[in-house]
Short mmCIF file of C-alpha atoms and ligand atoms in Angstrom, two decimals:
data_model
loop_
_atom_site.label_atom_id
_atom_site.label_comp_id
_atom_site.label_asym_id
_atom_site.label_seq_id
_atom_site.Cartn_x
_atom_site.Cartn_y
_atom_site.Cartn_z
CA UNK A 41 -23.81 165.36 -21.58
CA UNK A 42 -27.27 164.06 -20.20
CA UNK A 43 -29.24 161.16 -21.82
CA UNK A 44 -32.43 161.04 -22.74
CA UNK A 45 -34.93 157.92 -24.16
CA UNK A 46 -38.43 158.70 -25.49
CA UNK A 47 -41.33 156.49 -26.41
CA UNK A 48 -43.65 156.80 -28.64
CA UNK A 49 -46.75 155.23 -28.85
CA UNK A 50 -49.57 156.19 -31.64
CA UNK A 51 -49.78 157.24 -34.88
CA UNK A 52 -47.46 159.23 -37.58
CA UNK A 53 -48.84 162.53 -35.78
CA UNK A 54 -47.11 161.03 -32.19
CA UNK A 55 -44.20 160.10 -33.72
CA UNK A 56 -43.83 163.63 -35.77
CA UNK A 57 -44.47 165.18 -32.25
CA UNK A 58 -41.51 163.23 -31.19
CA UNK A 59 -39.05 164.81 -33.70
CA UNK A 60 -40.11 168.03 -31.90
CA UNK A 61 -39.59 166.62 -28.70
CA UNK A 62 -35.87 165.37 -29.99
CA UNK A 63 -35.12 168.52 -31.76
CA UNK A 64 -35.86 170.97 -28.37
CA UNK A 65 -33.70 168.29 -26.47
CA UNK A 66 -31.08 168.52 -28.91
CA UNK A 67 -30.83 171.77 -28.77
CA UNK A 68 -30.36 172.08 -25.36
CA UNK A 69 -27.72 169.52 -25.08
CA UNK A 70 -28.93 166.13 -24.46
CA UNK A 71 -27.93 162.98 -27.03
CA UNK A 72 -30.31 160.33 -26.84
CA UNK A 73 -29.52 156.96 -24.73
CA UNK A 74 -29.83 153.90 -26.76
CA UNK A 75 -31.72 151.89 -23.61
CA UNK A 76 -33.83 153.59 -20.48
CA UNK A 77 -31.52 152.44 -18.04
CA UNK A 78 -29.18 154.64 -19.28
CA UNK A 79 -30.78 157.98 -19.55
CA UNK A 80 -31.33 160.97 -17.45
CA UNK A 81 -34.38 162.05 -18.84
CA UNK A 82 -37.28 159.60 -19.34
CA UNK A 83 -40.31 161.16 -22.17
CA UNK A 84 -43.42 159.38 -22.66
CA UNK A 85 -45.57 160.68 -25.61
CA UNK A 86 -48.29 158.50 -25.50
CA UNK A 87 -51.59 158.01 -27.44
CA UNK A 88 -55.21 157.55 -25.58
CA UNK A 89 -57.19 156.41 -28.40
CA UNK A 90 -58.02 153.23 -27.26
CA UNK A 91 -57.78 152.18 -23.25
CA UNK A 92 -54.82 149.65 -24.29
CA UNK A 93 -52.53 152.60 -24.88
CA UNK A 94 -53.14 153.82 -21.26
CA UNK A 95 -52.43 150.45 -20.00
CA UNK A 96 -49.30 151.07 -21.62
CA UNK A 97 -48.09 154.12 -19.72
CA UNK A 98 -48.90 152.41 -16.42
CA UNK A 99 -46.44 149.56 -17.59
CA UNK A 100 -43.78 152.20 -18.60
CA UNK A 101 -44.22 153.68 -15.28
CA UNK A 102 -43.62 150.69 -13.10
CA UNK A 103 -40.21 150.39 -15.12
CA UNK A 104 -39.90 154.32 -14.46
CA UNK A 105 -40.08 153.63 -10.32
CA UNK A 106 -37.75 150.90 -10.14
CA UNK A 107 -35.13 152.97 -12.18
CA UNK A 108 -35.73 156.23 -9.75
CA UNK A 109 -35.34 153.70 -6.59
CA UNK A 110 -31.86 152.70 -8.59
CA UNK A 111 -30.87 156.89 -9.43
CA UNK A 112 -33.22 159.53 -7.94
CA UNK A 113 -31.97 161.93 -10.44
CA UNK A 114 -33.83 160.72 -12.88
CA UNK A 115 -36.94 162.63 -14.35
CA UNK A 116 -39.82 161.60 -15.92
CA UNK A 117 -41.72 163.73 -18.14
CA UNK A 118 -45.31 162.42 -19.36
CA UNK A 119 -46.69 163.90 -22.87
CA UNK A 120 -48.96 163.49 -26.12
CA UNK A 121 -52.60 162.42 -26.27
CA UNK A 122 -53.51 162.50 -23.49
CA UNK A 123 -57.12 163.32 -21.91
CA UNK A 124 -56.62 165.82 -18.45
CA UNK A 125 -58.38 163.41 -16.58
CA UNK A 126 -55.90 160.43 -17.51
CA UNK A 127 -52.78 162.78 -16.88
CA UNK A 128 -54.23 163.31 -13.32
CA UNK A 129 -54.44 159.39 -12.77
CA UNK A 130 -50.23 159.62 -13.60
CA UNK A 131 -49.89 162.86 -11.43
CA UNK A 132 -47.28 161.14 -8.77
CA UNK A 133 -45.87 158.76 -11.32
CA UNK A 134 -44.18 161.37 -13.45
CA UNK A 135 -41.96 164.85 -12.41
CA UNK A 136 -44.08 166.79 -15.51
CA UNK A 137 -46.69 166.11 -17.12
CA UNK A 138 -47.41 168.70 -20.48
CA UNK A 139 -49.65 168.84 -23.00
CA UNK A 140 -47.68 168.26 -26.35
CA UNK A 141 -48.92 172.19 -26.96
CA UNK A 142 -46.84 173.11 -24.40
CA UNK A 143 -43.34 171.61 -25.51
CA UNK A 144 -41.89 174.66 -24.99
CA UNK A 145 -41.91 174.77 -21.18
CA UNK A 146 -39.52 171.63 -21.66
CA UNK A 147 -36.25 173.77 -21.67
CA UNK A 148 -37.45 175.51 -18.72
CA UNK A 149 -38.32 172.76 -16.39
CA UNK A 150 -34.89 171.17 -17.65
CA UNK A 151 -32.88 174.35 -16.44
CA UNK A 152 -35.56 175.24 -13.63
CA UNK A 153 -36.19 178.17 -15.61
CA UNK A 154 -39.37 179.59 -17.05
CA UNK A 155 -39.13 179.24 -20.62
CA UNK A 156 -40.40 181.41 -23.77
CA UNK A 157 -43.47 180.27 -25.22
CA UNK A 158 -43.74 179.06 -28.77
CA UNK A 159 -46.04 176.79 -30.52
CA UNK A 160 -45.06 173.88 -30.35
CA UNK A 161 -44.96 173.41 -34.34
CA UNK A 162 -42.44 176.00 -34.69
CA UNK A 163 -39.88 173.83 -33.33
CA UNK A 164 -37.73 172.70 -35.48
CA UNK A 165 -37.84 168.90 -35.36
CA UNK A 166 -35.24 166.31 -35.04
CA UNK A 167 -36.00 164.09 -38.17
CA UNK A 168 -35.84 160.56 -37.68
CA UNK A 169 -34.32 159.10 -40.93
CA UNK A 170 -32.34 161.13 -43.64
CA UNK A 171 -34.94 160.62 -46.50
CA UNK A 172 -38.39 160.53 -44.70
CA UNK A 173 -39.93 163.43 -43.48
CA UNK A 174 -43.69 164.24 -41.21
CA UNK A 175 -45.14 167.18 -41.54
CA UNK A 176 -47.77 168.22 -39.88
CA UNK A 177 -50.15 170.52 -41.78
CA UNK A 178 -52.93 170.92 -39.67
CA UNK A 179 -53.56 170.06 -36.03
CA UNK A 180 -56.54 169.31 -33.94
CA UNK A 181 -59.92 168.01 -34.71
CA UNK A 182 -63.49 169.52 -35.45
CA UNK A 183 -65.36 166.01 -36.13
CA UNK A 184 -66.15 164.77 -32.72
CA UNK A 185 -66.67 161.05 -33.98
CA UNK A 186 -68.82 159.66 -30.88
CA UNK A 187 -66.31 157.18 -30.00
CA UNK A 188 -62.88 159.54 -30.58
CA UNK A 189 -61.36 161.59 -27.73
CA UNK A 190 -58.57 163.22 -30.43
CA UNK A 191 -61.08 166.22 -30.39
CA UNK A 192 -60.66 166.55 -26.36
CA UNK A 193 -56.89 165.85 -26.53
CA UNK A 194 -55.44 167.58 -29.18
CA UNK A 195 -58.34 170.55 -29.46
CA UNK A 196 -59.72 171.97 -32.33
CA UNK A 197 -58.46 171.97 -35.72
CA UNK A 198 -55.76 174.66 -36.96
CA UNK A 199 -54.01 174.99 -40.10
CA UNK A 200 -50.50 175.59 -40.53
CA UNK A 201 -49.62 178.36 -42.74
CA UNK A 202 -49.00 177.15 -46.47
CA UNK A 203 -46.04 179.19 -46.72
CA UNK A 204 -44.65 177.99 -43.68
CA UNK A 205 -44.82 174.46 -44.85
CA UNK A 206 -43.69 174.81 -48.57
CA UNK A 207 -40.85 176.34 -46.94
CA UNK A 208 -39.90 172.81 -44.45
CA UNK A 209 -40.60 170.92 -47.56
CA UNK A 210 -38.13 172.95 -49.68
CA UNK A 211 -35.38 172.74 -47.23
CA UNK A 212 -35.95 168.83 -47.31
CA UNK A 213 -35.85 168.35 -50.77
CA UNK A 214 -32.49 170.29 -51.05
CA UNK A 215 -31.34 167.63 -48.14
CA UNK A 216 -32.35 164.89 -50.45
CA UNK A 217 -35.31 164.38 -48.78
CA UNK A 218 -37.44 161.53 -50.57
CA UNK A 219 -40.81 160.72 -48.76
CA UNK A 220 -43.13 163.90 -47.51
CA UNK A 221 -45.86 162.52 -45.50
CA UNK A 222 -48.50 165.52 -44.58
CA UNK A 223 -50.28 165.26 -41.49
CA UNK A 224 -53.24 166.02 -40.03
CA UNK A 225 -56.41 164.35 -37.98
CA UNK A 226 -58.42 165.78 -41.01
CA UNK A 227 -55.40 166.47 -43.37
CA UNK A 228 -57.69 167.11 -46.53
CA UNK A 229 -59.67 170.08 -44.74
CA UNK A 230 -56.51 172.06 -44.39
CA UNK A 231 -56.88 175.41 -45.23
CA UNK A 232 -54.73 178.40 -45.17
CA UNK A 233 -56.11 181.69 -46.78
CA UNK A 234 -57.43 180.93 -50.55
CA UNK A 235 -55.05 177.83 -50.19
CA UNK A 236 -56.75 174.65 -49.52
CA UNK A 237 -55.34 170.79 -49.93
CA UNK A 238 -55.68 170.37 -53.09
CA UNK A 239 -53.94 173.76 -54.02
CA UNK A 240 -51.43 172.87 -51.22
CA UNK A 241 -50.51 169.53 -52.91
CA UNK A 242 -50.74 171.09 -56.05
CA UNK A 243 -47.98 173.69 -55.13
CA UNK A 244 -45.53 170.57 -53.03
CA UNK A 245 -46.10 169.02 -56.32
CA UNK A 246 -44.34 171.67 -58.30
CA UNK A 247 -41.23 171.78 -55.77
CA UNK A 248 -38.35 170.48 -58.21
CA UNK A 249 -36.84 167.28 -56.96
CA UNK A 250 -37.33 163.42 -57.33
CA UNK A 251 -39.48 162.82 -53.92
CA UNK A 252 -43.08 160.84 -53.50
CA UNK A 253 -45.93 163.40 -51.28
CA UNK A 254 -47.87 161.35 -49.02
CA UNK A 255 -50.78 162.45 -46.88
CA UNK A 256 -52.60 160.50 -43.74
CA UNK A 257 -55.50 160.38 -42.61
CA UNK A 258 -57.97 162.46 -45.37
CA UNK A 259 -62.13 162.31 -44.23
CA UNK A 260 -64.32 160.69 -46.72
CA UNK A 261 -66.31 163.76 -45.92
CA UNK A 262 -63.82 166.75 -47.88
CA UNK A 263 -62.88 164.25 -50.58
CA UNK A 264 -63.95 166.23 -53.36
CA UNK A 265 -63.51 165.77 -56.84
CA UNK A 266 -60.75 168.57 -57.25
CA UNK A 267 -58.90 166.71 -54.86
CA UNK A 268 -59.07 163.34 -56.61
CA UNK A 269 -58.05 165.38 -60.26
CA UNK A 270 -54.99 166.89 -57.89
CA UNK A 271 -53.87 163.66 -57.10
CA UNK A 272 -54.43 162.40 -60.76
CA UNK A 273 -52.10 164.92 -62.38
CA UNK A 274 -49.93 165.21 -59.45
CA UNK A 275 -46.69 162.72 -60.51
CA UNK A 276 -45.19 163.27 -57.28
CA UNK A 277 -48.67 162.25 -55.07
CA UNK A 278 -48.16 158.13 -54.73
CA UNK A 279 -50.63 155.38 -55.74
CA UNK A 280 -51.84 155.03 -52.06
CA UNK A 281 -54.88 156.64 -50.05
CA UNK A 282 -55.71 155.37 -46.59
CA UNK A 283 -59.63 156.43 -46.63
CA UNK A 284 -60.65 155.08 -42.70
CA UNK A 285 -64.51 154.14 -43.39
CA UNK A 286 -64.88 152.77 -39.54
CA UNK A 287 -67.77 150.57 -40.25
CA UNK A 288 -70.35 148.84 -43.36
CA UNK A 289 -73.09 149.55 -41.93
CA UNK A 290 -75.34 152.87 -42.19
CA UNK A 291 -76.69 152.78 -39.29
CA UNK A 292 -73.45 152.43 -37.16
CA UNK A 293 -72.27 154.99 -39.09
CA UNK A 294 -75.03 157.04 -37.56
CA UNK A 295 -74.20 156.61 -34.35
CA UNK A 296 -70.66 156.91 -34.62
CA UNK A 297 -71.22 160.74 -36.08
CA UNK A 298 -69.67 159.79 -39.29
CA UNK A 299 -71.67 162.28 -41.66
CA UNK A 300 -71.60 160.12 -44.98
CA UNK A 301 -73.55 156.90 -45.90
CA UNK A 302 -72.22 153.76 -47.28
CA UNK A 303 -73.10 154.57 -50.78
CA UNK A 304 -71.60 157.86 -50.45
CA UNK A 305 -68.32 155.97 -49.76
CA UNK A 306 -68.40 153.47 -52.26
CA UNK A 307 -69.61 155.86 -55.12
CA UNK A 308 -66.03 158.15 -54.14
CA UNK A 309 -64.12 154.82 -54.03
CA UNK A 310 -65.52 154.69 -57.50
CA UNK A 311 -64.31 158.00 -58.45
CA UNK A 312 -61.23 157.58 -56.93
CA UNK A 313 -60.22 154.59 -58.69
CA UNK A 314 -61.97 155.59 -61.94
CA UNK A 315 -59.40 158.40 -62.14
CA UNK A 316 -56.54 157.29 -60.42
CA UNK A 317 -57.00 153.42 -61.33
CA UNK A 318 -53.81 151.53 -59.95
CA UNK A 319 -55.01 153.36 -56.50
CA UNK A 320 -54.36 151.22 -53.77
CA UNK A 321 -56.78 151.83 -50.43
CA UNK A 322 -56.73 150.90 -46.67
CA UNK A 323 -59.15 152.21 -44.17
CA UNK A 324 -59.65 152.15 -40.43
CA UNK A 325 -62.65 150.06 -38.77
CA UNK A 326 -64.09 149.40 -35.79
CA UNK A 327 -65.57 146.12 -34.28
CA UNK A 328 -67.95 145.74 -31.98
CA UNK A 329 -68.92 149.67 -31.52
CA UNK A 330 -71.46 149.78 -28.89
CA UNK A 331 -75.43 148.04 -30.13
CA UNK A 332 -73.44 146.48 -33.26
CA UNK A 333 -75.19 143.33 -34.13
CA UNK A 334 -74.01 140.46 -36.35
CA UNK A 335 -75.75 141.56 -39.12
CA UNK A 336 -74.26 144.73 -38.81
CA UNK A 337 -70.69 143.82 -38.51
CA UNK A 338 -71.53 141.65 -41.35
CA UNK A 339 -72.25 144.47 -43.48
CA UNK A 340 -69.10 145.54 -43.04
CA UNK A 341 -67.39 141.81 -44.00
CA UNK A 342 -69.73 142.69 -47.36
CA UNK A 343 -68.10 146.17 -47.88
CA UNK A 344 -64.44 144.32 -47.48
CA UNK A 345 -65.06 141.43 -49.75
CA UNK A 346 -66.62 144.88 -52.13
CA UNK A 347 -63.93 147.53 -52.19
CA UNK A 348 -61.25 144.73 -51.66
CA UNK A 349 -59.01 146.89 -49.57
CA UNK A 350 -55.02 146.63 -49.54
CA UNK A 351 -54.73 147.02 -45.84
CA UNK A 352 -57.39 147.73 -43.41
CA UNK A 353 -56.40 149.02 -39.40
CA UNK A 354 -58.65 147.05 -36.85
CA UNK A 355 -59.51 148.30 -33.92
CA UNK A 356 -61.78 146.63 -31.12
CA UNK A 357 -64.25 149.38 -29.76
CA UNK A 358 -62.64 150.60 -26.57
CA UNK A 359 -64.93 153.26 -24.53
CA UNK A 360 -62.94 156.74 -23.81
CA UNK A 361 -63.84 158.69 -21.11
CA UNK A 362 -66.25 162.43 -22.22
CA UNK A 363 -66.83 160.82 -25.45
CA UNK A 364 -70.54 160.50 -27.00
CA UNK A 365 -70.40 156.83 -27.18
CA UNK A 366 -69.14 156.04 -23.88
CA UNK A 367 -72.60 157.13 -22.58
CA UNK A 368 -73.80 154.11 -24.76
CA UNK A 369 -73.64 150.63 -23.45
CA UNK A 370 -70.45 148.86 -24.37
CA UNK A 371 -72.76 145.67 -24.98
CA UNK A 372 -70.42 143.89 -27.37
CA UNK A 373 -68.16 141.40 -25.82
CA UNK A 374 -64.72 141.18 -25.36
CA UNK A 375 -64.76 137.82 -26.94
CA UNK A 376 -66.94 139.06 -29.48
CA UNK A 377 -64.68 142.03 -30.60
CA UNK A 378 -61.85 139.58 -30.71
CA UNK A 379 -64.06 137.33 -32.99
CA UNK A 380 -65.18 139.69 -35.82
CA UNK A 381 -61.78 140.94 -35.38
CA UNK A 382 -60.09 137.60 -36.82
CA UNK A 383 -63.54 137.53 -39.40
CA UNK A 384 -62.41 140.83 -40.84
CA UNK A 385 -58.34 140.55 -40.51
CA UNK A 386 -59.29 136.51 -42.71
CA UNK A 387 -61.45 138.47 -45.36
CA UNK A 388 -58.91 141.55 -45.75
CA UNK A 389 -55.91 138.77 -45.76
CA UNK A 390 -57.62 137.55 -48.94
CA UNK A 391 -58.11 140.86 -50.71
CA UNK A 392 -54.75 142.14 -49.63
CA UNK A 393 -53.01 138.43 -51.36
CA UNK A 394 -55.09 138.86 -54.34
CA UNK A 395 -54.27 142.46 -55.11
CA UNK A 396 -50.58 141.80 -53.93
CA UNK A 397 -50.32 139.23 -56.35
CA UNK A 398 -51.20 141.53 -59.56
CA UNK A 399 -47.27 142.72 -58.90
CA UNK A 400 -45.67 139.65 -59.50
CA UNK A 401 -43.28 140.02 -62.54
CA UNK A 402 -44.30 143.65 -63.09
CA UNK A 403 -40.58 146.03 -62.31
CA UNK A 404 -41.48 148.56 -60.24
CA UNK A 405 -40.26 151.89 -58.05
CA UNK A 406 -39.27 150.92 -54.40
CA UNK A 407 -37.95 153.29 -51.60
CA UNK A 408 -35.56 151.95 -49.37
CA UNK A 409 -36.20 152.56 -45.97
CA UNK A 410 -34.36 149.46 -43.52
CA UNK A 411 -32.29 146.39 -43.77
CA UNK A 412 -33.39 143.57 -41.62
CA UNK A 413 -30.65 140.81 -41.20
CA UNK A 414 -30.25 140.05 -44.75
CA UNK A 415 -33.30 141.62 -46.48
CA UNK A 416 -33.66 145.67 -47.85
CA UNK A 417 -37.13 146.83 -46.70
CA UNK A 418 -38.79 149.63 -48.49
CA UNK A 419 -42.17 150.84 -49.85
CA UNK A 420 -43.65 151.08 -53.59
CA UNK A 421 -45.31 153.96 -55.15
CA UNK A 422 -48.69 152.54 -53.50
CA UNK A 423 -47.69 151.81 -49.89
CA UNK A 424 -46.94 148.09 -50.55
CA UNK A 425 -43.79 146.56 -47.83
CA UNK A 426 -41.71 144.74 -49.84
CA UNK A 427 -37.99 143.00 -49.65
CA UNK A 428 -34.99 142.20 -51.41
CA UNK A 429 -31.73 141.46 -51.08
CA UNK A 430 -29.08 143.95 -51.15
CA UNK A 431 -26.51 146.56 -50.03
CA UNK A 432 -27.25 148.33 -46.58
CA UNK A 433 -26.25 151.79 -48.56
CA UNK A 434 -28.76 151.59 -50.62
CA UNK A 435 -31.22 152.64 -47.59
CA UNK A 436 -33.05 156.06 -48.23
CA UNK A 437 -32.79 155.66 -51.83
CA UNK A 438 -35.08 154.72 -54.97
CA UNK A 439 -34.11 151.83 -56.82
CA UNK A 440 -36.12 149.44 -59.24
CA UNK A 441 -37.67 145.52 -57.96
CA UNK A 442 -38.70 142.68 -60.16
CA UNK A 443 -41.69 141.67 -58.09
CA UNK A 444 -41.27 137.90 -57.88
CA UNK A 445 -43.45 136.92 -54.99
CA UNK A 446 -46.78 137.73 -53.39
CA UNK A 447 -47.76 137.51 -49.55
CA UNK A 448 -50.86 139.19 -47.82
CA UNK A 449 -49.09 141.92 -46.22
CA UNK A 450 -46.16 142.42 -48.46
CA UNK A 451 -44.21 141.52 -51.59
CA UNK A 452 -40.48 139.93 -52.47
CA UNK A 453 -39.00 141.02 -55.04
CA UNK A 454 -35.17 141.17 -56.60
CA UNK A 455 -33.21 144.58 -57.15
CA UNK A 456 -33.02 145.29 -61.00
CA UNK A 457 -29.24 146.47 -61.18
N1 LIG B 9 -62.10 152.51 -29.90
C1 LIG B 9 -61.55 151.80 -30.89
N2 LIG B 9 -60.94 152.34 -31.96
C2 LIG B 9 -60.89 153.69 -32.01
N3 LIG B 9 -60.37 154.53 -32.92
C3 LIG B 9 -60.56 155.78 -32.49
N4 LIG B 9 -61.20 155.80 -31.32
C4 LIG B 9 -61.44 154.50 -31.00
C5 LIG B 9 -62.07 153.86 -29.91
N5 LIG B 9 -62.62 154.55 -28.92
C6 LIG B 9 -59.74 154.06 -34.17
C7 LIG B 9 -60.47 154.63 -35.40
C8 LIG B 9 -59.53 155.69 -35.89
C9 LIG B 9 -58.18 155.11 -35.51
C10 LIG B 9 -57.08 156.07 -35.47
O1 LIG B 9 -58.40 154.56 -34.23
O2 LIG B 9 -60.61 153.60 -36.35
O3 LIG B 9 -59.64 155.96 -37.26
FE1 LIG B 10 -61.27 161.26 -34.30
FE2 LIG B 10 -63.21 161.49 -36.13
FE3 LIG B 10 -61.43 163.48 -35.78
FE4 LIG B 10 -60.61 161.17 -36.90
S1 LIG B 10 -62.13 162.61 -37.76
S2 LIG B 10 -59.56 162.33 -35.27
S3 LIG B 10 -61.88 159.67 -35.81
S4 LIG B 10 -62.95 162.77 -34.30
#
């Protein structure tokens, strides 16, 4: 039987792409190789958000040529996130090169045959683990962010239809299924007929079954109060919202297209956690975004040290090609970026210990997703890594922790048997 080995680089939405990507090979034969030497069939499904992840593909592709030198027969395929222009740059380094829309021309340039077409969500995926599941509930993006190229890569937004996915999340709870992440670049402005999130949640919510819903990433924008009661009286929606702000400062905010002010995210903040008040909250920011002066980025160092986020993802501004901001002059420095990006990651490490630390002796809910050497890994209710000792075949199941210890980026705990 042929091999195959697929990367993944990116986010949850790359790495739920990748289940389809498994699930078509799968079903037309191939078993996956445990190391690239090994396989056949070579898949890249990359990311482009920042100009790091296309550095990455040209590494993977000077492994690629040495391995074709080695076996000719080998084929490359190149897929995901990609901007057109990018893919171009790759043109000779790859045998195909698809847009992850187009996954169903795989089979056919497998087989040399021309193959049926179906969207790509439609095929069924390939899960990764036995108790976690990614499903994607809306695809695309209508936001155009100055600085984001998701809007040129993955097109414009498109909902899934609600029946579609209650029936995927059915089947998976009858499999035992416990964690259903929904997707989406702008998961919380998912609509399908009268059905919109909140309804949506509302109705995964009333599946029967012992499972946690998860959701990534909502926009501050269509966080409305309905959704925040949803959440509130939903038992099976966790403690945990990841609510990416980008920057503190209004006037960045401006510039980056992001259509709400700072006060208009700190007063839902408010909301949320009025409501829902063990919420715990991590965001997305960017440093160094094109004109951002000290003052500015220290704005944002003020809205940390305010909100006191859980976990915050970093990014250094990188310029993408076609997007608004790229026309802008990249005037921070690298050094600079790197700076504020240690300022921020110092402040956040602080928030994150102090909130971690309200756990200690408190029993709570953990799922278990991993052993490393001797330690169980898993997740709480609100997101929170945390490890233990115990038995490897207790992975993929809930059990109950005695939180004994606190760190910035996780918690240790002891199983309660
Ligand atoms: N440069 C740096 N970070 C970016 N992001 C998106 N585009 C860029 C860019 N050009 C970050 C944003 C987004 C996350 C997924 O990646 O913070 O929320
Ligand atoms: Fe990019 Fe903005 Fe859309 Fe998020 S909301 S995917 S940052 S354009």
């Amino acid at each position: 039987m042929p091999k195959y080995f697929l990367k993944t680089y990116g986010c949850q939405m790359n790495k739920s792409d990748s289940e389809r990507i498994a699930g078509i090979l799968e079903e037309n034969n191939y078993k996956p190789a445990s190391d690239m030497k090994e396989a056949d069939l070579i898949l890249i499904n990359s990311c482009s958000i920042r100009q790091s992840a296309i550095d990455r593909i040209w590494g993977q592709t000077k492994i690629i040529s040495k391995l074709k030198i080695q076996n000719p027969k080998i084929k490359a395929v190149l897929t995901g996130c990609v901007l057109k222009k990018d893919k171009r740059k790759f043109k000779e380094r790859f045998d195909l090169i698809i847009d992850i829309k187009e996954l169903s021309k795989l089979p056919g340039f497998l087989k040399n045959k021309t193959s049926i077409n179906k969207h790509y969500l439609k095929i069924k995926p390939k899960y990764e683990t036995s108790f976690r599941a990614y499903i994607p509930i809306t695809t695309g993006c209508n936001n155009f962010c100055s600085y984001c190229v998701v809007p040129y890569t993955r097109g414009k937004e498109v909902s899934r239809q609600a029946k579609e996915i209650i029936c995927e999340i059915e089947s998976l709870i009858k499999r035992n299924y416990k964690e259903i992440w929904l997707l989406g670049e702008n998961v919380n402005s998912f609509r399908s007929g009268k059905i919109d999130f909140p309804k949506l949640l509302e109705m995964i919510n009333n599946i029967p079954g012992n499972f946690w819903i998860r959701f990534t990433s909502p926009h501050p924008k269509d966080f409305s109060n309905k959704l925040i009661n949803t959440i509130a009286q939903s038992k099976k929606a966790t403690e945990y919202i990841h609510l990416p702000v980008q920057s503190g400062d209004d006037k960045i905010l401006k510039k980056m297209k992001r259509p709400y002010t700072l006060k208009m995210y700190k007063d839902l903040v408010k909301r949320i956690r009025k409501s829902i008040p063990k919420m715990a909250l991590s965001t997305d920011i960017i440093v160094g975004f094109p004109g951002e002066t000290i003052k500015q980025f220290e704005n944002t160092i003020k809205l940390f040290k305010e909100i006191k986020f859980d976990m915050a993802y970093i990014s250094q501004y990188s310029a993408r090609l076609g997007t608004l901001s790229s026309k802008m002059e990249d005037n921070v420095s690298h050094k600079e970026k790197e700076r504020r990006d240690l300022v921020l990651t110092k402040v956040l490490s602080k928030t994150a210990l102090k909130n971690n630390k309200e756990y200690i002796g408190k029993k709570i809910e953990v799922l278990i997703e991993q052993k490393k050497k001797t330690f169980l890994m898993g997740k709480t209710r609100s997101y929170k890594s945390i490890r233990f000792k115990g038995n490897k075949n207790l992975i993929g199941k809930f059990v109950k922790v005695k939180i004994l210890g606190a760190l910035p980026w996780g918690l240790k705990g002891e199983l309660i048997k």
